[in-house]
């Protein structure tokens, strides 16, 4: 009987110790001076996880207004609500905000109080996708690194809106209402460190003007682009990923060496009106040409080097780097021509 009591007490002690240690580990991550804030300074509509004290989760709550944001918050989640306005009052104390997610609300340009965004000096990421914006909001925080405005109604980009955003690396404007006239020669001026520009699913008929020189990824799918201007890519010498799927490009709309660009590693031209494969560079690794009007493939003609030279290259020689070639949805009949395999020794997949 005594042994059973001792065993029960020992078990209770161990369980209590483990529970106490687990709770203490959670709260040891927090500054003891601010425990009261974590307990009481949380908007009643939101969730403040003790293990992540810098985050405030107010998503999917049916909110029509932004609640007062505590000073400690860095990461603010307000997506999937009914918010129509962004005013200065909720952000009076929120001077440390790095991240705001306002996707899937009902925000209009008139609902954004003038200057409220630019006053968030430390903001790095701003998500305003799936709202009702008709133009890019301005002014914006100068330290911003990512701006996501997809699936709005944006048809206008105010002059100089990006001029001070030197730190911006990603700009997403896809699925809006942009026309060629929406993009002027100085629209993207100031975006000296931009790496990804997404203008897919708009109403462009021409390639956009003055893309920032450091752009690595350019997405222009689902527009109505017909022509690639001569030497267009010389102005963006670092472009690596280029997507032009679902446009109206024909053979006549592509200059003789339009895509013969050494920086491009991934080229996507699916769902266009091409009848032949355009000249490519030996550095290209992925080529998507499915769902065009191509009837045949001549490896001798498309090989970036002469076939005779390609035959002399060993597996580890200076051979063209193409690894993936997609040609399905055309009028090409198998088998794959032998000269394709001779030229592109590194090919791992060909889809016909």
Coordinates of C-alpha atoms in Angstrom, one line a residue:
X1 CA 0.0 0.0 0.0
X2 CA 2.8 2.3 1.0
X3 CA 4.6 1.4 -2.3
X4 CA 1.5 2.4 -4.3
X5 CA 1.3 5.8 -2.6
X6 CA 4.9 6.5 -3.2
X7 CA 4.5 5.4 -6.9
X8 CA 1.5 7.7 -7.4
X9 CA 3.3 10.6 -5.7
X10 CA 6.3 10.1 -7.9
X11 CA 4.2 9.9 -11.1
X12 CA 2.3 13.1 -10.0
X13 CA 5.6 14.8 -9.4
X14 CA 7.0 13.8 -12.8
X15 CA 3.9 14.9 -14.7
X16 CA 3.8 18.2 -12.8
X17 CA 7.5 18.8 -13.5
X18 CA 7.1 18.1 -17.2
X19 CA 4.1 20.4 -17.5
X20 CA 5.8 23.2 -15.5
X21 CA 8.9 22.9 -17.6
X22 CA 6.9 23.0 -20.9
X23 CA 5.0 26.1 -19.8
X24 CA 8.1 27.8 -18.6
X25 CA 9.9 27.1 -21.9
X26 CA 7.1 28.9 -23.7
X27 CA 7.2 31.9 -21.4
X28 CA 11.0 32.0 -21.2
X29 CA 10.9 33.1 -24.9
X30 CA 9.0 36.2 -23.8
X31 CA 10.3 39.3 -22.0
X32 CA 8.9 39.0 -18.4
X33 CA 8.4 42.8 -18.4
X34 CA 5.8 42.5 -21.1
X35 CA 3.9 39.4 -19.9
X36 CA 0.9 41.5 -19.0
X37 CA 0.8 43.0 -22.5
X38 CA 0.7 39.5 -24.0
X39 CA -2.2 38.6 -21.7
X40 CA -4.3 41.7 -21.9
X41 CA -3.2 43.8 -24.9
X42 CA -4.8 41.7 -27.6
X43 CA -7.9 42.8 -29.6
X44 CA -10.8 40.7 -28.6
X45 CA -11.6 39.9 -32.2
X46 CA -8.1 38.5 -32.8
X47 CA -5.8 35.7 -31.6
X48 CA -2.4 36.4 -30.0
X49 CA -0.3 33.2 -29.8
X50 CA 1.9 33.2 -26.7
X51 CA 4.6 31.4 -28.6
X52 CA 4.6 34.1 -31.3
X53 CA 4.1 37.4 -29.5
X54 CA 5.0 39.6 -32.4
X55 CA 2.1 38.2 -34.5
X56 CA -1.6 39.2 -34.5
X57 CA -4.1 36.9 -36.2
X58 CA -7.3 38.7 -37.2
X59 CA -8.1 36.7 -40.4
X60 CA -11.5 35.1 -41.2
X61 CA -13.3 37.0 -38.5
X62 CA -15.9 39.0 -40.6
X63 CA -14.2 42.3 -39.5
X64 CA -15.4 45.5 -41.2
X65 CA -12.7 47.6 -39.5
X66 CA -9.1 47.1 -38.5
X67 CA -8.8 46.9 -34.7
X68 CA -6.2 48.8 -32.7
X69 CA -2.8 47.2 -33.3
X70 CA -0.6 46.8 -30.2
X71 CA 2.9 48.3 -30.3
X72 CA 4.7 44.9 -30.1
X73 CA 3.2 43.6 -33.4
X74 CA 5.5 42.9 -36.4
X75 CA 3.2 40.5 -38.4
X76 CA -0.4 41.4 -38.9
X77 CA -2.9 39.0 -40.6
X78 CA -6.2 40.6 -41.7
X79 CA -7.0 38.5 -44.8
X80 CA -10.5 37.2 -45.6
X81 CA -12.6 39.9 -43.9
X82 CA -15.0 42.6 -45.0
X83 CA -12.6 45.6 -44.4
X84 CA -13.3 48.6 -46.6
X85 CA -11.1 51.3 -45.1
X86 CA -7.5 51.6 -43.9
X87 CA -7.2 54.6 -41.6
X88 CA -4.4 55.9 -39.5
X89 CA -6.1 55.4 -36.1
X90 CA -5.5 51.6 -35.7
X91 CA -1.8 52.0 -36.5
X92 CA -1.0 54.8 -34.1
X93 CA 1.1 52.5 -31.8
X94 CA 2.1 50.0 -34.5
X95 CA 5.5 51.5 -35.3
X96 CA 7.2 48.1 -35.7
X97 CA 5.1 46.5 -38.3
X98 CA 7.0 44.5 -40.9
X99 CA 4.2 42.5 -42.6
X100 CA 0.6 43.3 -43.3
X101 CA -1.7 40.8 -45.1
X102 CA -5.0 42.5 -46.2
X103 CA -5.8 40.0 -49.0
X104 CA -9.5 39.3 -49.8
X105 CA -11.2 42.3 -48.3
X106 CA -13.2 45.1 -49.9
X107 CA -10.6 47.9 -49.8
X108 CA -10.9 50.7 -52.4
X109 CA -8.5 53.5 -53.1
X110 CA -10.8 56.0 -51.5
X111 CA -10.9 53.8 -48.4
X112 CA -7.2 54.2 -47.8
X113 CA -6.5 57.3 -45.8
X114 CA -3.9 59.6 -47.4
X115 CA -0.4 58.9 -46.1
X116 CA -1.4 56.0 -43.8
X117 CA 0.8 53.5 -45.6
X118 CA 3.9 55.7 -46.0
X119 CA 3.9 56.3 -42.2
X120 CA 4.6 52.6 -41.6
X121 CA 8.3 53.2 -41.8
X122 CA 9.4 49.7 -41.1
X123 CA 7.0 47.8 -43.3
X124 CA 8.6 45.3 -45.7
X125 CA 5.7 43.2 -47.0
X126 CA 2.3 44.6 -48.1
X127 CA -0.3 42.2 -49.4
X128 CA -3.5 43.8 -50.9
X129 CA -4.6 41.0 -53.3
X130 CA -8.2 40.4 -54.1
X131 CA -9.6 43.8 -53.2
X132 CA -11.3 46.5 -55.2
X133 CA -8.4 48.9 -55.9
X134 CA -8.5 50.8 -59.2
X135 CA -4.9 52.2 -59.0
X136 CA -1.7 51.4 -57.2
X137 CA -2.1 53.0 -53.7
X138 CA 0.3 55.9 -53.0
X139 CA 2.4 57.0 -51.2
X140 CA 4.0 53.7 -50.1
X141 CA 6.6 53.0 -47.4
X142 CA 10.1 53.6 -48.8
X143 CA 11.5 50.4 -47.2
X144 CA 9.0 48.1 -48.9
X145 CA 10.5 44.8 -50.3
X146 CA 7.4 43.1 -51.6
X147 CA 4.2 44.6 -52.9
X148 CA 1.4 42.2 -54.0
X149 CA -1.6 43.7 -55.7
X150 CA -2.9 40.8 -57.8
X151 CA -6.6 40.4 -58.7
X152 CA -7.8 43.9 -58.2
X153 CA -9.2 46.3 -60.8
X154 CA -6.1 48.4 -61.3
X155 CA -5.9 50.3 -64.6
X156 CA -3.8 53.2 -63.5
X157 CA -0.3 53.5 -61.9
X158 CA 0.2 57.0 -60.5
X159 CA 3.3 58.9 -61.7
X160 CA 6.3 58.4 -59.5
X161 CA 4.5 55.9 -57.2
X162 CA 7.6 53.6 -57.3
X163 CA 10.3 56.3 -57.5
X164 CA 11.5 55.9 -54.0
X165 CA 11.1 52.1 -53.6
X166 CA 14.8 51.2 -54.0
X167 CA 14.4 48.1 -51.8
X168 CA 11.4 46.6 -53.7
X169 CA 12.4 43.1 -55.0
X170 CA 8.9 41.8 -56.0
X171 CA 6.0 43.6 -57.6
X172 CA 2.9 41.5 -58.4
X173 CA 0.2 43.2 -60.6
X174 CA -1.2 40.2 -62.3
X175 CA -4.9 39.8 -63.1
X176 CA -5.8 43.5 -63.2
X177 CA -7.0 45.9 -65.9
X178 CA -3.7 47.3 -67.1
X179 CA -3.5 48.6 -70.7
X180 CA -0.4 49.6 -72.7
X181 CA -1.2 53.2 -71.9
X182 CA -1.0 52.4 -68.2
X183 CA 2.7 51.7 -68.5
X184 CA 4.8 54.7 -69.4
X185 CA 8.5 54.9 -70.0
X186 CA 9.1 56.0 -66.4
X187 CA 6.5 53.9 -64.6
X188 CA 9.0 51.6 -63.0
X189 CA 11.7 54.2 -62.5
X190 CA 13.3 53.9 -59.1
X191 CA 12.9 50.1 -58.8
X192 CA 16.7 49.5 -59.0
X193 CA 16.6 46.2 -57.1
X194 CA 13.5 44.7 -58.5
X195 CA 13.9 41.0 -59.2
X196 CA 10.4 39.7 -60.0
X197 CA 7.8 41.6 -62.1
X198 CA 4.4 39.9 -62.7
X199 CA 2.1 41.6 -65.1
X200 CA 0.3 38.5 -66.3
X201 CA -3.4 38.4 -67.0
X202 CA -3.8 42.1 -68.0
X203 CA -4.7 43.7 -71.4
X204 CA -1.3 44.4 -72.8
X205 CA -0.8 44.3 -76.6
X206 CA 2.9 45.4 -76.4
X207 CA 5.9 44.5 -74.3
X208 CA 6.0 46.9 -71.4
X209 CA 8.5 49.8 -71.5
X210 CA 11.6 50.3 -69.4
X211 CA 11.6 47.2 -67.3
X212 CA 14.1 47.6 -64.4
X213 CA 17.5 46.5 -65.5
X214 CA 18.0 44.0 -62.6
X215 CA 14.8 42.1 -63.3
X216 CA 15.4 38.3 -63.1
X217 CA 11.8 37.0 -63.6
X218 CA 9.4 38.6 -66.0
X219 CA 5.9 37.2 -66.2
X220 CA 3.6 38.4 -69.1
X221 CA 1.3 35.4 -69.5
X222 CA -2.3 35.8 -70.6
X223 CA -2.0 39.2 -72.4
X224 CA -2.4 40.0 -76.1
X225 CA 1.2 40.6 -77.0
X226 CA 2.0 40.2 -80.7
X227 CA 5.5 41.6 -81.2
X228 CA 8.9 41.4 -79.4
X229 CA 10.8 44.6 -80.3
X230 CA 14.3 44.3 -81.7
X231 CA 17.0 44.0 -78.9
X232 CA 14.3 44.2 -76.2
X233 CA 16.2 42.1 -73.7
X234 CA 19.4 44.0 -74.0
X235 CA 17.9 46.5 -71.5
X236 CA 17.2 43.7 -69.0
X237 CA 20.5 41.7 -69.3
X238 CA 19.9 39.6 -66.2
X239 CA 16.5 38.2 -67.1
X240 CA 16.5 34.5 -66.4
X241 CA 12.9 33.4 -66.3
X242 CA 10.6 34.7 -69.1
X243 CA 6.9 33.7 -69.4
X244 CA 4.9 34.7 -72.4
X245 CA 2.3 31.9 -72.4
X246 CA -1.2 32.6 -73.8
X247 CA -0.3 35.6 -76.0
X248 CA -0.6 36.2 -79.8
X249 CA 3.0 35.8 -80.8
X250 CA 3.6 34.6 -84.4
X251 CA 6.9 34.0 -86.3
X252 CA 6.7 37.5 -87.8
X253 CA 6.5 39.0 -84.4
X254 CA 9.8 37.7 -83.2
X255 CA 13.1 39.2 -84.4
X256 CA 15.6 36.7 -85.8
X257 CA 17.6 36.5 -82.6
X258 CA 14.9 37.8 -80.3
X259 CA 15.2 35.0 -77.8
X260 CA 18.9 34.2 -78.4
X261 CA 19.8 35.7 -75.1
X262 CA 22.5 34.1 -72.9
X263 CA 20.8 35.1 -69.6
X264 CA 17.5 33.3 -70.3
X265 CA 17.4 29.9 -68.7
X266 CA 13.7 29.2 -68.7
X267 CA 11.6 30.4 -71.7
X268 CA 7.9 29.8 -71.9
X269 CA 6.0 30.4 -75.1
X270 CA 3.1 28.0 -74.8
X271 CA -0.3 28.7 -76.4
X272 CA 0.8 31.2 -79.0
X273 CA 0.7 31.1 -82.8
X274 CA 4.3 30.0 -83.7
X275 CA 4.8 27.6 -86.6
X276 CA 8.5 27.1 -86.0
X277 CA 11.0 27.1 -83.1
X278 CA 12.7 30.5 -82.7
X279 CA 16.5 30.6 -82.4
X280 CA 17.6 30.0 -78.9
X281 CA 20.8 30.4 -76.9
X282 CA 23.1 27.5 -75.8
X283 CA 22.5 28.5 -72.2
X284 CA 18.8 27.9 -72.3
X285 CA 17.7 25.0 -70.0
X286 CA 13.9 24.8 -70.3
X287 CA 11.8 25.6 -73.4
X288 CA 8.0 25.4 -73.4
X289 CA 6.5 25.6 -76.9
X290 CA 3.4 23.4 -76.4
X291 CA 0.1 24.4 -78.1
X292 CA 1.4 26.4 -81.0
X293 CA 1.2 25.6 -84.7
X294 CA 4.5 23.9 -85.2
X295 CA 4.4 21.0 -87.7
X296 CA 8.0 19.7 -87.6
X297 CA 11.3 20.1 -85.8
X298 CA 14.6 20.3 -87.5
X299 CA 17.4 19.8 -84.9
X300 CA 20.1 21.1 -87.4
X301 CA 18.2 24.4 -87.7
X302 CA 17.4 25.0 -84.0
X303 CA 20.8 23.8 -82.6
X304 CA 22.6 26.8 -81.0
X305 CA 25.9 25.3 -82.4
X306 CA 26.5 23.4 -85.6
X307 CA 25.5 19.7 -85.5
X308 CA 29.0 18.8 -86.5
X309 CA 30.5 20.6 -83.5
X310 CA 27.8 19.1 -81.3
X311 CA 28.7 15.6 -82.3
X312 CA 32.3 16.2 -81.2
X313 CA 31.3 17.3 -77.7
X314 CA 31.6 14.8 -74.9
X315 CA 29.0 14.4 -72.1
X316 CA 31.0 17.0 -70.1
X317 CA 31.9 19.2 -73.0
X318 CA 30.6 22.7 -73.8
X319 CA 27.3 21.3 -75.1
X320 CA 24.0 23.2 -75.3
X321 CA 22.3 23.1 -71.9
X322 CA 18.7 22.4 -72.9
X323 CA 17.3 19.8 -70.4
X324 CA 13.5 20.1 -70.9
X325 CA 11.7 20.6 -74.2
X326 CA 7.9 20.7 -74.4
X327 CA 6.2 20.4 -77.8
X328 CA 2.9 18.8 -77.2
X329 CA -0.3 20.3 -78.6
X330 CA 1.4 21.0 -82.0
X331 CA 1.2 19.0 -85.2
X332 CA 4.5 17.2 -84.6
X333 CA 4.6 13.4 -85.0
X334 CA 7.0 11.2 -83.2
X335 CA 9.7 9.9 -83.3
X336 CA 12.0 12.6 -82.0
X337 CA 14.5 13.5 -84.8
X338 CA 18.0 12.1 -84.1
X339 CA 19.6 15.5 -84.7
X340 CA 17.7 16.9 -81.7
X341 CA 19.4 14.3 -79.5
X342 CA 22.8 14.8 -81.1
X343 CA 22.6 18.6 -80.4
X344 CA 21.0 18.6 -77.0
X345 CA 23.0 16.0 -75.1
X346 CA 21.7 17.0 -71.7
X347 CA 18.0 16.6 -72.6
X348 CA 16.2 14.8 -69.8
X349 CA 12.6 15.1 -71.1
X350 CA 11.0 15.8 -74.4
X351 CA 7.2 16.1 -74.5
X352 CA 5.6 15.7 -77.9

